[in-house]
Amino acid sequence: MGFVEMQMTRSPDQKSARSSNLLNVGALFGAIAVFVGLSSVLLPAAIAKIFGAAVVLDDTLSVALLLNIALILLIWRGSQVLSRHAKAASDAQREAGLVAVRDYATGLRNRPGIVDIIEQKLSAGQNISLINMDLDNFKKINDLYGHQAGDEMLKEVADRLVDVTPEQSACARLGGDEFAVLLFGEAASAKNTLAVAKEIQNAFLEPVSVGGSISKISASMGIYAEVTPGSSIADIFRRSDIAMYEAKKAGGEQISCFEPIMEAEVQQRYKMESDMREGISKGEFVPFYQPQYGIRGSNLVGFEVLARWNHPSGELIEPTDFIPLAEATGMISSLSFSVMRQAFVDAKAWDHSLVLAVNISPVQLSDPNLDKQIMKILVETGFPAQRLELEITESSLLEDTPLVLSTITSLKALGIRISLDDFGTGYSSMTQLKAFPFDRIKIDRSFVFSMLDNDESAAIVKSIASLAMSLNVPITAEGIESDEMRGYLDEIGSMDGQGWLYGRATSKEELIKLLPQIALAAGGYNINDLKVVGEPDSSGKELDSGHKIAKSASG
């Protein structure tokens, strides 16, 4: 491992001790000079007296000489004490310096410690590379086994890093579960840096025993190899961070090397985030409406509200391009409430039998004030709570079950209906269906789309329909694209449906032209006699069933 000598500044205590020591040395030399002077006078007379000469010693000078000898001994003793104190102060200062650049839990350097080495290597004109490493799922170790087990894991990671990294390197724990390995000299070539990262990956293959249990170590690593001359410390860490997050996005336990295009993408993301914040406040995010029909009666029952971004550039941006970012940056609630408010105002005057279905993000569902915020919008817009149906995904049930159950119960107490969206794709079980008071189950479009050609999908659709009917819970099938699909579902049982066959989502402006027909359709007119929303695009692809107000692209 590489080593760096720390330049320590003298503390006030050290300076004081040094000054006192100099005074003592001066006093000692003075006392010795006096001793020499007195001795030169008294010593010959004393020697002569010893050999029988009639010599009378001066008592005053004799006493002065004895006192001088005592003074010399006292000054020497004081100098010894001051030297020990100065050494102790120096050792304490050195120890404090080590603590300042060392991580207490692992013994590795900390962020200031590794920064110090980077600055030295850059100043010396040496080639350097940085590996930024973040442990995958480390939070689970703390949650399952406690923080002591987490510290044990961090120490084990540190030890393995030290074991496999080359001489021309320095390891650090940057904080939390994030580590860094600095390579310099010949070890810092792109080829060697990648080889070191793979060695680290191999070192983590062996499980570790923490908290009385065997756990796997895995990490996402970002490499900024052969750092560009003139790069700042901030540049180096930012670029290795960018590469590390690319490894995270790839699923974890990956190695990603920084490329300039990654930085451009991050800058574009920041620009989009800024535009979104401004767009929400300006009402640029608007509701689109996709119709939902009773399959058997062909009667319009309501609309699912889907978000679109009317960007100032004139482009209409789909949810898959902004919902994940909104969830990641904490903007999803303000975006969702803005679209919800507009939808309530739009639909307030529509036929009162029509229901609005709105997707709620798992992020929103974990907010204990969600019911109050939605109630506030309902009151301000005058939209009846009984006409609102909130759709939540199965994954939401796993976030914080007691809180989710409490939130759902509060929303239902307001008269709002709760629908379980994309059923069959996640983790729901009969126990969860019994525990959570759902008013509707939605069959995921992936099963509906393939049920005519895939026996397994068909069996899943039938099973979900049978389960829902046994629980007396209404069903909506998503992604209906043909009369054949509609007929197949009609044979299974009574349910509602949405998808290409019934129309794609459309804006309020387009819908206004059709409001009279919508009112009539709500009263029971047949869909075959009435075209409610615009025709699908020329490709015949159903555009909107996966683009929901608060659902990420993966949802």
PDB file of N, CA and C in Angstrom, residues 205-276:
ATOM      1  N   LEU A 205     -16.462 -12.664  -3.458  1.00  0.00           N
ATOM      2  CA  LEU A 205     -17.271 -13.845  -3.760  1.00  0.00           C
ATOM      3  C   LEU A 205     -17.485 -14.714  -2.527  1.00  0.00           C
ATOM      4  N   GLU A 206     -16.502 -14.751  -1.658  1.00  0.00           N
ATOM      5  CA  GLU A 206     -16.633 -15.566  -0.445  1.00  0.00           C
ATOM      6  C   GLU A 206     -17.555 -14.869   0.550  1.00  0.00           C
ATOM      7  N   PRO A 207     -18.620 -15.529   1.000  1.00  0.00           N
ATOM      8  CA  PRO A 207     -19.558 -14.906   1.958  1.00  0.00           C
ATOM      9  C   PRO A 207     -18.851 -14.547   3.254  1.00  0.00           C
ATOM     10  N   VAL A 208     -19.485 -13.693   4.035  1.00  0.00           N
ATOM     11  CA  VAL A 208     -18.930 -13.258   5.312  1.00  0.00           C
ATOM     12  C   VAL A 208     -19.944 -13.550   6.417  1.00  0.00           C
ATOM     13  N   SER A 209     -19.436 -13.908   7.589  1.00  0.00           N
ATOM     14  CA  SER A 209     -20.305 -14.185   8.737  1.00  0.00           C
ATOM     15  C   SER A 209     -20.466 -12.916   9.553  1.00  0.00           C
ATOM     16  N   VAL A 210     -21.676 -12.383   9.581  1.00  0.00           N
ATOM     17  CA  VAL A 210     -21.978 -11.202  10.397  1.00  0.00           C
ATOM     18  C   VAL A 210     -23.311 -11.411  11.100  1.00  0.00           C
ATOM     19  N   GLY A 211     -23.389 -10.970  12.339  1.00  0.00           N
ATOM     20  CA  GLY A 211     -24.634 -11.078  13.083  1.00  0.00           C
ATOM     21  C   GLY A 211     -25.107 -12.499  13.262  1.00  0.00           C
ATOM     22  N   GLY A 212     -24.151 -13.455  13.292  1.00  0.00           N
ATOM     23  CA  GLY A 212     -24.534 -14.847  13.461  1.00  0.00           C
ATOM     24  C   GLY A 212     -25.119 -15.463  12.213  1.00  0.00           C
ATOM     25  N   SER A 213     -24.986 -14.802  11.073  1.00  0.00           N
ATOM     26  CA  SER A 213     -25.546 -15.319   9.825  1.00  0.00           C
ATOM     27  C   SER A 213     -24.534 -15.122   8.695  1.00  0.00           C
ATOM     28  N   ILE A 214     -24.669 -15.915   7.655  1.00  0.00           N
ATOM     29  CA  ILE A 214     -23.786 -15.815   6.492  1.00  0.00           C
ATOM     30  C   ILE A 214     -24.402 -14.846   5.485  1.00  0.00           C
ATOM     31  N   SER A 215     -23.639 -13.837   5.104  1.00  0.00           N
ATOM     32  CA  SER A 215     -24.137 -12.827   4.175  1.00  0.00           C
ATOM     33  C   SER A 215     -23.183 -12.682   3.000  1.00  0.00           C
ATOM     34  N   LYS A 216     -23.749 -12.284   1.873  1.00  0.00           N
ATOM     35  CA  LYS A 216     -22.961 -12.077   0.667  1.00  0.00           C
ATOM     36  C   LYS A 216     -22.532 -10.612   0.572  1.00  0.00           C
ATOM     37  N   ILE A 217     -21.298 -10.406   0.114  1.00  0.00           N
ATOM     38  CA  ILE A 217     -20.827  -9.051  -0.156  1.00  0.00           C
ATOM     39  C   ILE A 217     -20.922  -8.810  -1.660  1.00  0.00           C
ATOM     40  N   SER A 218     -21.574  -7.749  -2.048  1.00  0.00           N
ATOM     41  CA  SER A 218     -21.543  -7.362  -3.459  1.00  0.00           C
ATOM     42  C   SER A 218     -21.472  -5.847  -3.532  1.00  0.00           C
ATOM     43  N   ALA A 219     -20.865  -5.367  -4.598  1.00  0.00           N
ATOM     44  CA  ALA A 219     -20.656  -3.927  -4.717  1.00  0.00           C
ATOM     45  C   ALA A 219     -20.780  -3.486  -6.163  1.00  0.00           C
ATOM     46  N   SER A 220     -21.227  -2.253  -6.325  1.00  0.00           N
ATOM     47  CA  SER A 220     -21.248  -1.606  -7.638  1.00  0.00           C
ATOM     48  C   SER A 220     -20.036  -0.679  -7.697  1.00  0.00           C
ATOM     49  N   MET A 221     -19.238  -0.798  -8.764  1.00  0.00           N
ATOM     50  CA  MET A 221     -18.001  -0.028  -8.867  1.00  0.00           C
ATOM     51  C   MET A 221     -17.991   0.865 -10.095  1.00  0.00           C
ATOM     52  N   GLY A 222     -17.589   2.106  -9.872  1.00  0.00           N
ATOM     53  CA  GLY A 222     -17.422   3.056 -10.962  1.00  0.00           C
ATOM     54  C   GLY A 222     -15.961   3.446 -11.077  1.00  0.00           C
ATOM     55  N   ILE A 223     -15.424   3.402 -12.287  1.00  0.00           N
ATOM     56  CA  ILE A 223     -14.002   3.677 -12.510  1.00  0.00           C
ATOM     57  C   ILE A 223     -13.835   4.966 -13.310  1.00  0.00           C
ATOM     58  N   TYR A 224     -13.008   5.860 -12.785  1.00  0.00           N
ATOM     59  CA  TYR A 224     -12.531   6.994 -13.578  1.00  0.00           C
ATOM     60  C   TYR A 224     -11.043   6.751 -13.780  1.00  0.00           C
ATOM     61  N   ALA A 225     -10.682   6.157 -14.917  1.00  0.00           N
ATOM     62  CA  ALA A 225      -9.316   5.726 -15.179  1.00  0.00           C
ATOM     63  C   ALA A 225      -8.518   6.804 -15.896  1.00  0.00           C
ATOM     64  N   GLU A 226      -7.219   6.835 -15.591  1.00  0.00           N
ATOM     65  CA  GLU A 226      -6.294   7.766 -16.225  1.00  0.00           C
ATOM     66  C   GLU A 226      -6.875   9.185 -16.216  1.00  0.00           C
ATOM     67  N   VAL A 227      -6.978   9.721 -15.026  1.00  0.00           N
ATOM     68  CA  VAL A 227      -7.593  11.032 -14.809  1.00  0.00           C
ATOM     69  C   VAL A 227      -6.986  12.093 -15.725  1.00  0.00           C
ATOM     70  N   THR A 228      -7.866  12.865 -16.347  1.00  0.00           N
ATOM     71  CA  THR A 228      -7.439  13.920 -17.266  1.00  0.00           C
ATOM     72  C   THR A 228      -6.632  14.980 -16.524  1.00  0.00           C
ATOM     73  N   PRO A 229      -5.447  15.362 -17.049  1.00  0.00           N
ATOM     74  CA  PRO A 229      -4.654  16.416 -16.394  1.00  0.00           C
ATOM     75  C   PRO A 229      -5.474  17.694 -16.234  1.00  0.00           C
ATOM     76  N   GLY A 230      -5.325  18.330 -15.086  1.00  0.00           N
ATOM     77  CA  GLY A 230      -6.080  19.552 -14.826  1.00  0.00           C
ATOM     78  C   GLY A 230      -7.412  19.313 -14.155  1.00  0.00           C
ATOM     79  N   SER A 231      -7.783  18.035 -13.969  1.00  0.00           N
ATOM     80  CA  SER A 231      -9.051  17.724 -13.305  1.00  0.00           C
ATOM     81  C   SER A 231      -8.982  18.116 -11.833  1.00  0.00           C
ATOM     82  N   SER A 232     -10.068  18.673 -11.343  1.00  0.00           N
ATOM     83  CA  SER A 232     -10.139  19.029  -9.932  1.00  0.00           C
ATOM     84  C   SER A 232     -10.532  17.807  -9.111  1.00  0.00           C
ATOM     85  N   ILE A 233     -10.374  17.928  -7.787  1.00  0.00           N
ATOM     86  CA  ILE A 233     -10.804  16.847  -6.896  1.00  0.00           C
ATOM     87  C   ILE A 233     -12.295  16.576  -7.097  1.00  0.00           C
ATOM     88  N   ALA A 234     -13.085  17.651  -7.227  1.00  0.00           N
ATOM     89  CA  ALA A 234     -14.538  17.500  -7.428  1.00  0.00           C
ATOM     90  C   ALA A 234     -14.820  16.757  -8.728  1.00  0.00           C
ATOM     91  N   ASP A 235     -14.072  17.064  -9.794  1.00  0.00           N
ATOM     92  CA  ASP A 235     -14.250  16.372 -11.078  1.00  0.00           C
ATOM     93  C   ASP A 235     -13.997  14.879 -10.928  1.00  0.00           C
ATOM     94  N   ILE A 236     -12.912  14.547 -10.232  1.00  0.00           N
ATOM     95  CA  ILE A 236     -12.520  13.141 -10.094  1.00  0.00           C
ATOM     96  C   ILE A 236     -13.584  12.343  -9.363  1.00  0.00           C
ATOM     97  N   PHE A 237     -14.063  12.874  -8.245  1.00  0.00           N
ATOM     98  CA  PHE A 237     -15.075  12.145  -7.478  1.00  0.00           C
ATOM     99  C   PHE A 237     -16.412  12.123  -8.213  1.00  0.00           C
ATOM    100  N   ARG A 238     -16.773  13.234  -8.875  1.00  0.00           N
ATOM    101  CA  ARG A 238     -18.045  13.268  -9.583  1.00  0.00           C
ATOM    102  C   ARG A 238     -18.074  12.246 -10.715  1.00  0.00           C
ATOM    103  N   ARG A 239     -17.001  12.151 -11.469  1.00  0.00           N
ATOM    104  CA  ARG A 239     -16.985  11.238 -12.616  1.00  0.00           C
ATOM    105  C   ARG A 239     -16.955   9.779 -12.185  1.00  0.00           C
ATOM    106  N   SER A 240     -16.233   9.487 -11.121  1.00  0.00           N
ATOM    107  CA  SER A 240     -16.269   8.103 -10.619  1.00  0.00           C
ATOM    108  C   SER A 240     -17.639   7.792 -10.032  1.00  0.00           C
ATOM    109  N   ASP A 241     -18.283   8.794  -9.419  1.00  0.00           N
ATOM    110  CA  ASP A 241     -19.650   8.632  -8.899  1.00  0.00           C
ATOM    111  C   ASP A 241     -20.633   8.333 -10.034  1.00  0.00           C
ATOM    112  N   ILE A 242     -20.513   9.087 -11.114  1.00  0.00           N
ATOM    113  CA  ILE A 242     -21.400   8.897 -12.266  1.00  0.00           C
ATOM    114  C   ILE A 242     -21.277   7.475 -12.791  1.00  0.00           C
ATOM    115  N   ALA A 243     -20.028   7.000 -12.919  1.00  0.00           N
ATOM    116  CA  ALA A 243     -19.812   5.632 -13.400  1.00  0.00           C
ATOM    117  C   ALA A 243     -20.373   4.611 -12.422  1.00  0.00           C
ATOM    118  N   MET A 244     -20.222   4.885 -11.107  1.00  0.00           N
ATOM    119  CA  MET A 244     -20.730   3.953 -10.106  1.00  0.00           C
ATOM    120  C   MET A 244     -22.249   3.837 -10.171  1.00  0.00           C
ATOM    121  N   TYR A 245     -22.939   4.964 -10.371  1.00  0.00           N
ATOM    122  CA  TYR A 245     -24.399   4.915 -10.461  1.00  0.00           C
ATOM    123  C   TYR A 245     -24.868   4.226 -11.735  1.00  0.00           C
ATOM    124  N   GLU A 246     -24.057   4.264 -12.775  1.00  0.00           N
ATOM    125  CA  GLU A 246     -24.372   3.483 -13.974  1.00  0.00           C
ATOM    126  C   GLU A 246     -24.333   1.997 -13.647  1.00  0.00           C
ATOM    127  N   ALA A 247     -23.355   1.599 -12.827  1.00  0.00           N
ATOM    128  CA  ALA A 247     -23.270   0.199 -12.399  1.00  0.00           C
ATOM    129  C   ALA A 247     -24.475  -0.173 -11.545  1.00  0.00           C
ATOM    130  N   LYS A 248     -24.921   0.764 -10.695  1.00  0.00           N
ATOM    131  CA  LYS A 248     -26.112   0.529  -9.880  1.00  0.00           C
ATOM    132  C   LYS A 248     -27.339   0.324 -10.766  1.00  0.00           C
ATOM    133  N   LYS A 249     -27.476   1.201 -11.775  1.00  0.00           N
ATOM    134  CA  LYS A 249     -28.639   1.114 -12.664  1.00  0.00           C
ATOM    135  C   LYS A 249     -28.647  -0.192 -13.454  1.00  0.00           C
ATOM    136  N   ALA A 250     -27.455  -0.750 -13.669  1.00  0.00           N
ATOM    137  CA  ALA A 250     -27.355  -2.009 -14.422  1.00  0.00           C
ATOM    138  C   ALA A 250     -27.742  -3.211 -13.571  1.00  0.00           C
ATOM    139  N   GLY A 251     -28.113  -2.972 -12.322  1.00  0.00           N
ATOM    140  CA  GLY A 251     -28.593  -4.053 -11.474  1.00  0.00           C
ATOM    141  C   GLY A 251     -27.700  -4.369 -10.292  1.00  0.00           C
ATOM    142  N   GLY A 252     -26.605  -3.632 -10.126  1.00  0.00           N
ATOM    143  CA  GLY A 252     -25.717  -3.884  -9.007  1.00  0.00           C
ATOM    144  C   GLY A 252     -24.729  -4.988  -9.300  1.00  0.00           C
ATOM    145  N   GLU A 253     -23.691  -5.071  -8.449  1.00  0.00           N
ATOM    146  CA  GLU A 253     -22.618  -6.062  -8.607  1.00  0.00           C
ATOM    147  C   GLU A 253     -22.003  -5.967 -10.012  1.00  0.00           C
ATOM    148  N   GLN A 254     -21.848  -4.730 -10.480  1.00  0.00           N
ATOM    149  CA  GLN A 254     -21.310  -4.476 -11.808  1.00  0.00           C
ATOM    150  C   GLN A 254     -20.136  -3.512 -11.718  1.00  0.00           C
ATOM    151  N   ILE A 255     -19.353  -3.460 -12.799  1.00  0.00           N
ATOM    152  CA  ILE A 255     -18.249  -2.506 -12.927  1.00  0.00           C
ATOM    153  C   ILE A 255     -18.536  -1.632 -14.139  1.00  0.00           C
ATOM    154  N   SER A 256     -18.493  -0.323 -13.937  1.00  0.00           N
ATOM    155  CA  SER A 256     -18.753   0.606 -15.038  1.00  0.00           C
ATOM    156  C   SER A 256     -17.616   1.610 -15.129  1.00  0.00           C
ATOM    157  N   CYS A 257     -17.138   1.866 -16.343  1.00  0.00           N
ATOM    158  CA  CYS A 257     -16.058   2.822 -16.568  1.00  0.00           C
ATOM    159  C   CYS A 257     -16.631   4.141 -17.082  1.00  0.00           C
ATOM    160  N   PHE A 258     -16.141   5.221 -16.533  1.00  0.00           N
ATOM    161  CA  PHE A 258     -16.640   6.544 -16.919  1.00  0.00           C
ATOM    162  C   PHE A 258     -16.355   6.843 -18.383  1.00  0.00           C
ATOM    163  N   GLU A 259     -17.368   7.404 -19.049  1.00  0.00           N
ATOM    164  CA  GLU A 259     -17.229   7.903 -20.409  1.00  0.00           C
ATOM    165  C   GLU A 259     -17.833   9.299 -20.452  1.00  0.00           C
ATOM    166  N   PRO A 260     -17.274  10.199 -21.254  1.00  0.00           N
ATOM    167  CA  PRO A 260     -17.765  11.582 -21.294  1.00  0.00           C
ATOM    168  C   PRO A 260     -19.260  11.701 -21.547  1.00  0.00           C
ATOM    169  N   ILE A 261     -19.827  10.766 -22.327  1.00  0.00           N
ATOM    170  CA  ILE A 261     -21.264  10.840 -22.627  1.00  0.00           C
ATOM    171  C   ILE A 261     -22.097  10.695 -21.358  1.00  0.00           C
ATOM    172  N   MET A 262     -21.556   9.992 -20.364  1.00  0.00           N
ATOM    173  CA  MET A 262     -22.284   9.831 -19.101  1.00  0.00           C
ATOM    174  C   MET A 262     -22.470  11.184 -18.423  1.00  0.00           C
ATOM    175  N   GLU A 263     -21.442  12.009 -18.450  1.00  0.00           N
ATOM    176  CA  GLU A 263     -21.525  13.321 -17.832  1.00  0.00           C
ATOM    177  C   GLU A 263     -22.551  14.183 -18.540  1.00  0.00           C
ATOM    178  N   ALA A 264     -22.596  14.055 -19.874  1.00  0.00           N
ATOM    179  CA  ALA A 264     -23.580  14.818 -20.644  1.00  0.00           C
ATOM    180  C   ALA A 264     -24.995  14.394 -20.280  1.00  0.00           C
ATOM    181  N   GLU A 265     -25.183  13.099 -20.058  1.00  0.00           N
ATOM    182  CA  GLU A 265     -26.505  12.589 -19.688  1.00  0.00           C
ATOM    183  C   GLU A 265     -26.922  13.094 -18.312  1.00  0.00           C
ATOM    184  N   VAL A 266     -25.956  13.156 -17.386  1.00  0.00           N
ATOM    185  CA  VAL A 266     -26.257  13.671 -16.046  1.00  0.00           C
ATOM    186  C   VAL A 266     -26.648  15.140 -16.116  1.00  0.00           C
ATOM    187  N   GLN A 267     -25.922  15.907 -16.921  1.00  0.00           N
ATOM    188  CA  GLN A 267     -26.241  17.322 -17.080  1.00  0.00           C
ATOM    189  C   GLN A 267     -27.629  17.489 -17.704  1.00  0.00           C
ATOM    190  N   GLN A 268     -27.961  16.604 -18.638  1.00  0.00           N
ATOM    191  CA  GLN A 268     -29.289  16.637 -19.248  1.00  0.00           C
ATOM    192  C   GLN A 268     -30.361  16.298 -18.211  1.00  0.00           C
ATOM    193  N   ARG A 269     -30.026  15.354 -17.336  1.00  0.00           N
ATOM    194  CA  ARG A 269     -30.967  14.977 -16.268  1.00  0.00           C
ATOM    195  C   ARG A 269     -31.209  16.162 -15.337  1.00  0.00           C
ATOM    196  N   TYR A 270     -30.119  16.861 -14.960  1.00  0.00           N
ATOM    197  CA  TYR A 270     -30.266  18.029 -14.088  1.00  0.00           C
ATOM    198  C   TYR A 270     -31.106  19.111 -14.763  1.00  0.00           C
ATOM    199  N   LYS A 271     -30.894  19.270 -16.069  1.00  0.00           N
ATOM    200  CA  LYS A 271     -31.663  20.267 -16.823  1.00  0.00           C
ATOM    201  C   LYS A 271     -33.144  19.870 -16.836  1.00  0.00           C
ATOM    202  N   MET A 272     -33.412  18.595 -17.052  1.00  0.00           N
ATOM    203  CA  MET A 272     -34.794  18.120 -17.075  1.00  0.00           C
ATOM    204  C   MET A 272     -35.441  18.267 -15.704  1.00  0.00           C
ATOM    205  N   GLU A 273     -34.672  17.980 -14.659  1.00  0.00           N
ATOM    206  CA  GLU A 273     -35.196  18.132 -13.303  1.00  0.00           C
ATOM    207  C   GLU A 273     -35.584  19.585 -13.043  1.00  0.00           C
ATOM    208  N   SER A 274     -34.733  20.514 -13.463  1.00  0.00           N
ATOM    209  CA  SER A 274     -35.020  21.942 -13.281  1.00  0.00           C
ATOM    210  C   SER A 274     -36.254  22.349 -14.079  1.00  0.00           C
ATOM    211  N   ASP A 275     -36.349  21.848 -15.318  1.00  0.00           N
ATOM    212  CA  ASP A 275     -37.513  22.158 -16.163  1.00  0.00           C
ATOM    213  C   ASP A 275     -38.797  21.596 -15.559  1.00  0.00           C
ATOM    214  N   MET A 276     -38.691  20.402 -14.956  1.00  0.00           N
ATOM    215  CA  MET A 276     -39.869  19.790 -14.348  1.00  0.00           C
ATOM    216  C   MET A 276     -40.377  20.603 -13.173  1.00  0.00           C
TER     217      MET A 276
END
